[in-house]
Amino acid sequence: MEMCAATSTSEPSAPSLEDEERLRLAQALDSVKAIEAMAHVALSHLTCALEAAPEAHVEDPSKGPFRAEYHRRLHRPGRPRRIDADPELRAFVLNRIDVMTFEELAAAIADGFPPGRKVGKSAIHDWFHNTRR
């Protein structure tokens, strides 16, 4: 399907700006056609996958007791725990939680972090037991 009329030149000449522009446009058209072909293949693969497994569909996350509980757990009111709110502190705790006691971990945090970011043994204990659920 062509939408433009071809222009004809009466005499051949050296490559001009028009010829270079025409070459760039032809390359761009080839790229768009290749992208269109890939999109068509992806669309057919997705269609076949959905037809093969009609029961595999996305459910409403608010339905079911487990999903509602999980949603509420992620969206609790109030402030998050200090360990959850501080990514560096959280990484520090996660790297050492398996090899240190809560007391040793609290002491290591006190040594390595400023006083405003310090957490105690009971805060680490509560965080550990609540994140394992």
PDB file of C-alpha atoms in Angstrom:
ATOM      1  CA  MET A   1       0.000   0.000   0.000  1.00  0.00           C
ATOM      2  CA  GLU A   2       1.743   3.140  -1.238  1.00  0.00           C
ATOM      3  CA  MET A   3       0.529   6.540  -0.187  1.00  0.00           C
ATOM      4  CA  CYS A   4       2.868   8.746  -2.140  1.00  0.00           C
ATOM      5  CA  ALA A   5       3.568   9.281  -5.805  1.00  0.00           C
ATOM      6  CA  ALA A   6       7.024   8.496  -7.113  1.00  0.00           C
ATOM      7  CA  THR A   7       8.954  11.369  -8.562  1.00  0.00           C
ATOM      8  CA  SER A   8      10.862  10.826 -11.754  1.00  0.00           C
ATOM      9  CA  THR A   9      14.045  12.522 -12.758  1.00  0.00           C
ATOM     10  CA  SER A  10      14.830  13.094 -16.390  1.00  0.00           C
ATOM     11  CA  GLU A  11      18.560  12.661 -16.102  1.00  0.00           C
ATOM     12  CA  PRO A  12      20.657  10.527 -13.747  1.00  0.00           C
ATOM     13  CA  SER A  13      22.982  12.444 -11.477  1.00  0.00           C
ATOM     14  CA  ALA A  14      25.415  11.898  -8.631  1.00  0.00           C
ATOM     15  CA  PRO A  15      23.923  10.944  -5.240  1.00  0.00           C
ATOM     16  CA  SER A  16      22.254  14.045  -3.891  1.00  0.00           C
ATOM     17  CA  LEU A  17      20.804  14.949  -0.570  1.00  0.00           C
ATOM     18  CA  GLU A  18      17.466  13.642  -1.771  1.00  0.00           C
ATOM     19  CA  ASP A  19      18.972  10.260  -2.553  1.00  0.00           C
ATOM     20  CA  GLU A  20      20.626  10.058   0.879  1.00  0.00           C
ATOM     21  CA  GLU A  21      17.359  11.084   2.520  1.00  0.00           C
ATOM     22  CA  ARG A  22      15.490   8.483   0.482  1.00  0.00           C
ATOM     23  CA  LEU A  23      18.001   5.833   1.611  1.00  0.00           C
ATOM     24  CA  ARG A  24      17.563   6.809   5.287  1.00  0.00           C
ATOM     25  CA  LEU A  25      13.789   6.720   4.910  1.00  0.00           C
ATOM     26  CA  ALA A  26      13.971   3.308   3.256  1.00  0.00           C
ATOM     27  CA  GLN A  27      16.114   1.999   6.124  1.00  0.00           C
ATOM     28  CA  ALA A  28      13.708   3.473   8.653  1.00  0.00           C
ATOM     29  CA  LEU A  29      10.804   1.823   6.820  1.00  0.00           C
ATOM     30  CA  ASP A  30      12.603  -1.520   6.913  1.00  0.00           C
ATOM     31  CA  SER A  31      13.166  -1.103  10.660  1.00  0.00           C
ATOM     32  CA  VAL A  32       9.499  -0.298  11.265  1.00  0.00           C
ATOM     33  CA  LYS A  33       8.450  -3.333   9.203  1.00  0.00           C
ATOM     34  CA  ALA A  34      10.786  -5.548  11.241  1.00  0.00           C
ATOM     35  CA  ILE A  35       9.371  -4.182  14.495  1.00  0.00           C
ATOM     36  CA  GLU A  36       5.854  -4.736  13.188  1.00  0.00           C
ATOM     37  CA  ALA A  37       6.711  -8.346  12.324  1.00  0.00           C
ATOM     38  CA  MET A  38       8.153  -8.950  15.808  1.00  0.00           C
ATOM     39  CA  ALA A  39       5.066  -7.419  17.408  1.00  0.00           C
ATOM     40  CA  HIS A  40       2.844  -9.651  15.298  1.00  0.00           C
ATOM     41  CA  VAL A  41       4.814 -12.744  16.378  1.00  0.00           C
ATOM     42  CA  ALA A  42       4.621 -11.698  20.043  1.00  0.00           C
ATOM     43  CA  LEU A  43       0.883 -11.093  19.720  1.00  0.00           C
ATOM     44  CA  SER A  44       0.324 -14.529  18.206  1.00  0.00           C
ATOM     45  CA  HIS A  45       2.407 -16.212  20.942  1.00  0.00           C
ATOM     46  CA  LEU A  46       0.447 -14.442  23.682  1.00  0.00           C
ATOM     47  CA  THR A  47      -2.861 -15.305  22.034  1.00  0.00           C
ATOM     48  CA  CYS A  48      -1.893 -18.978  21.756  1.00  0.00           C
ATOM     49  CA  ALA A  49      -0.719 -19.054  25.377  1.00  0.00           C
ATOM     50  CA  LEU A  50      -3.996 -17.582  26.630  1.00  0.00           C
ATOM     51  CA  GLU A  51      -6.079 -19.926  24.488  1.00  0.00           C
ATOM     52  CA  ALA A  52      -4.075 -22.947  25.687  1.00  0.00           C
ATOM     53  CA  ALA A  53      -4.645 -22.104  29.354  1.00  0.00           C
ATOM     54  CA  PRO A  54      -7.975 -20.280  29.721  1.00  0.00           C
ATOM     55  CA  GLU A  55      -7.989 -20.770  33.498  1.00  0.00           C
ATOM     56  CA  ALA A  56      -4.699 -18.862  33.805  1.00  0.00           C
ATOM     57  CA  HIS A  57      -5.997 -15.360  34.210  1.00  0.00           C
ATOM     58  CA  VAL A  58      -5.330 -12.511  36.590  1.00  0.00           C
ATOM     59  CA  GLU A  59      -7.655 -12.524  39.562  1.00  0.00           C
ATOM     60  CA  ASP A  60      -8.844  -9.556  41.544  1.00  0.00           C
ATOM     61  CA  PRO A  61      -6.317  -9.151  44.389  1.00  0.00           C
ATOM     62  CA  SER A  62      -9.016  -8.034  46.814  1.00  0.00           C
ATOM     63  CA  LYS A  63     -10.815 -11.399  46.614  1.00  0.00           C
ATOM     64  CA  GLY A  64      -9.944 -14.199  48.960  1.00  0.00           C
ATOM     65  CA  PRO A  65      -8.833 -14.004  52.601  1.00  0.00           C
ATOM     66  CA  PHE A  66      -5.140 -14.560  51.888  1.00  0.00           C
ATOM     67  CA  ARG A  67      -4.927 -11.850  49.262  1.00  0.00           C
ATOM     68  CA  ALA A  68      -6.737  -9.334  51.456  1.00  0.00           C
ATOM     69  CA  GLU A  69      -4.464 -10.147  54.387  1.00  0.00           C
ATOM     70  CA  TYR A  70      -1.368  -9.764  52.238  1.00  0.00           C
ATOM     71  CA  HIS A  71      -2.625  -6.443  50.869  1.00  0.00           C
ATOM     72  CA  ARG A  72      -3.336  -5.124  54.374  1.00  0.00           C
ATOM     73  CA  ARG A  73       0.097  -6.223  55.558  1.00  0.00           C
ATOM     74  CA  LEU A  74       1.740  -4.188  52.781  1.00  0.00           C
ATOM     75  CA  HIS A  75      -0.411  -1.121  53.397  1.00  0.00           C
ATOM     76  CA  ARG A  76      -0.454  -0.769  57.163  1.00  0.00           C
ATOM     77  CA  PRO A  77      -1.194   2.650  58.587  1.00  0.00           C
ATOM     78  CA  GLY A  78       1.468   4.441  60.575  1.00  0.00           C
ATOM     79  CA  ARG A  79       5.211   4.511  60.263  1.00  0.00           C
ATOM     80  CA  PRO A  80       7.171   1.518  58.942  1.00  0.00           C
ATOM     81  CA  ARG A  81       9.714  -0.155  61.190  1.00  0.00           C
ATOM     82  CA  ARG A  82      13.080   1.587  61.224  1.00  0.00           C
ATOM     83  CA  ILE A  83      14.771  -1.455  59.673  1.00  0.00           C
ATOM     84  CA  ASP A  84      12.237  -1.515  56.814  1.00  0.00           C
ATOM     85  CA  ALA A  85      12.516   2.232  56.243  1.00  0.00           C
ATOM     86  CA  ASP A  86      16.335   2.284  55.999  1.00  0.00           C
ATOM     87  CA  PRO A  87      17.634   0.160  53.080  1.00  0.00           C
ATOM     88  CA  GLU A  88      21.257   0.290  54.231  1.00  0.00           C
ATOM     89  CA  LEU A  89      20.334  -0.791  57.748  1.00  0.00           C
ATOM     90  CA  ARG A  90      18.069  -3.519  56.374  1.00  0.00           C
ATOM     91  CA  ALA A  91      20.891  -4.886  54.172  1.00  0.00           C
ATOM     92  CA  PHE A  92      23.255  -4.769  57.150  1.00  0.00           C
ATOM     93  CA  VAL A  93      20.810  -6.767  59.291  1.00  0.00           C
ATOM     94  CA  LEU A  94      19.980  -9.279  56.549  1.00  0.00           C
ATOM     95  CA  ASN A  95      23.667  -9.993  55.900  1.00  0.00           C
ATOM     96  CA  ARG A  96      24.358 -10.752  59.553  1.00  0.00           C
ATOM     97  CA  ILE A  97      21.095 -12.140  60.962  1.00  0.00           C
ATOM     98  CA  ASP A  98      22.103 -15.777  60.302  1.00  0.00           C
ATOM     99  CA  VAL A  99      25.494 -15.590  62.010  1.00  0.00           C
ATOM    100  CA  MET A 100      24.925 -13.196  64.937  1.00  0.00           C
ATOM    101  CA  THR A 101      22.615 -13.145  67.913  1.00  0.00           C
ATOM    102  CA  PHE A 102      20.190 -10.249  68.312  1.00  0.00           C
ATOM    103  CA  GLU A 103      22.403  -8.744  71.020  1.00  0.00           C
ATOM    104  CA  GLU A 104      25.536  -8.967  68.859  1.00  0.00           C
ATOM    105  CA  LEU A 105      23.665  -7.495  65.909  1.00  0.00           C
ATOM    106  CA  ALA A 106      22.380  -4.576  68.004  1.00  0.00           C
ATOM    107  CA  ALA A 107      25.958  -3.906  69.193  1.00  0.00           C
ATOM    108  CA  ALA A 108      27.285  -4.035  65.610  1.00  0.00           C
ATOM    109  CA  ILE A 109      24.597  -1.582  64.503  1.00  0.00           C
ATOM    110  CA  ALA A 110      25.466   0.746  67.392  1.00  0.00           C
ATOM    111  CA  ASP A 111      29.131   0.647  66.321  1.00  0.00           C
ATOM    112  CA  GLY A 112      28.522   1.092  62.597  1.00  0.00           C
ATOM    113  CA  PHE A 113      25.615   3.544  62.420  1.00  0.00           C
ATOM    114  CA  PRO A 114      24.936   6.991  63.888  1.00  0.00           C
ATOM    115  CA  PRO A 115      22.701   7.204  66.987  1.00  0.00           C
ATOM    116  CA  GLY A 116      19.632   8.258  64.963  1.00  0.00           C
ATOM    117  CA  ARG A 117      19.705   5.026  62.966  1.00  0.00           C
ATOM    118  CA  LYS A 118      20.401   2.687  65.900  1.00  0.00           C
ATOM    119  CA  VAL A 119      17.949  -0.117  66.720  1.00  0.00           C
ATOM    120  CA  GLY A 120      17.888  -2.313  69.766  1.00  0.00           C
ATOM    121  CA  LYS A 121      17.746  -6.042  70.354  1.00  0.00           C
ATOM    122  CA  SER A 122      13.957  -6.142  70.800  1.00  0.00           C
ATOM    123  CA  ALA A 123      13.359  -4.102  67.617  1.00  0.00           C
ATOM    124  CA  ILE A 124      15.520  -6.545  65.649  1.00  0.00           C
ATOM    125  CA  HIS A 125      13.698  -9.469  67.243  1.00  0.00           C
ATOM    126  CA  ASP A 126      10.244  -8.041  66.416  1.00  0.00           C
ATOM    127  CA  TRP A 127      11.292  -7.173  62.873  1.00  0.00           C
ATOM    128  CA  PHE A 128      12.780 -10.640  62.307  1.00  0.00           C
ATOM    129  CA  HIS A 129       9.724 -12.517  63.530  1.00  0.00           C
ATOM    130  CA  ASN A 130       7.242 -10.288  61.717  1.00  0.00           C
ATOM    131  CA  THR A 131       9.046 -10.448  58.356  1.00  0.00           C
ATOM    132  CA  ARG A 132       9.276 -14.245  58.422  1.00  0.00           C
ATOM    133  CA  ARG A 133       5.476 -14.603  58.108  1.00  0.00           C
TER     134      ARG A 133
END
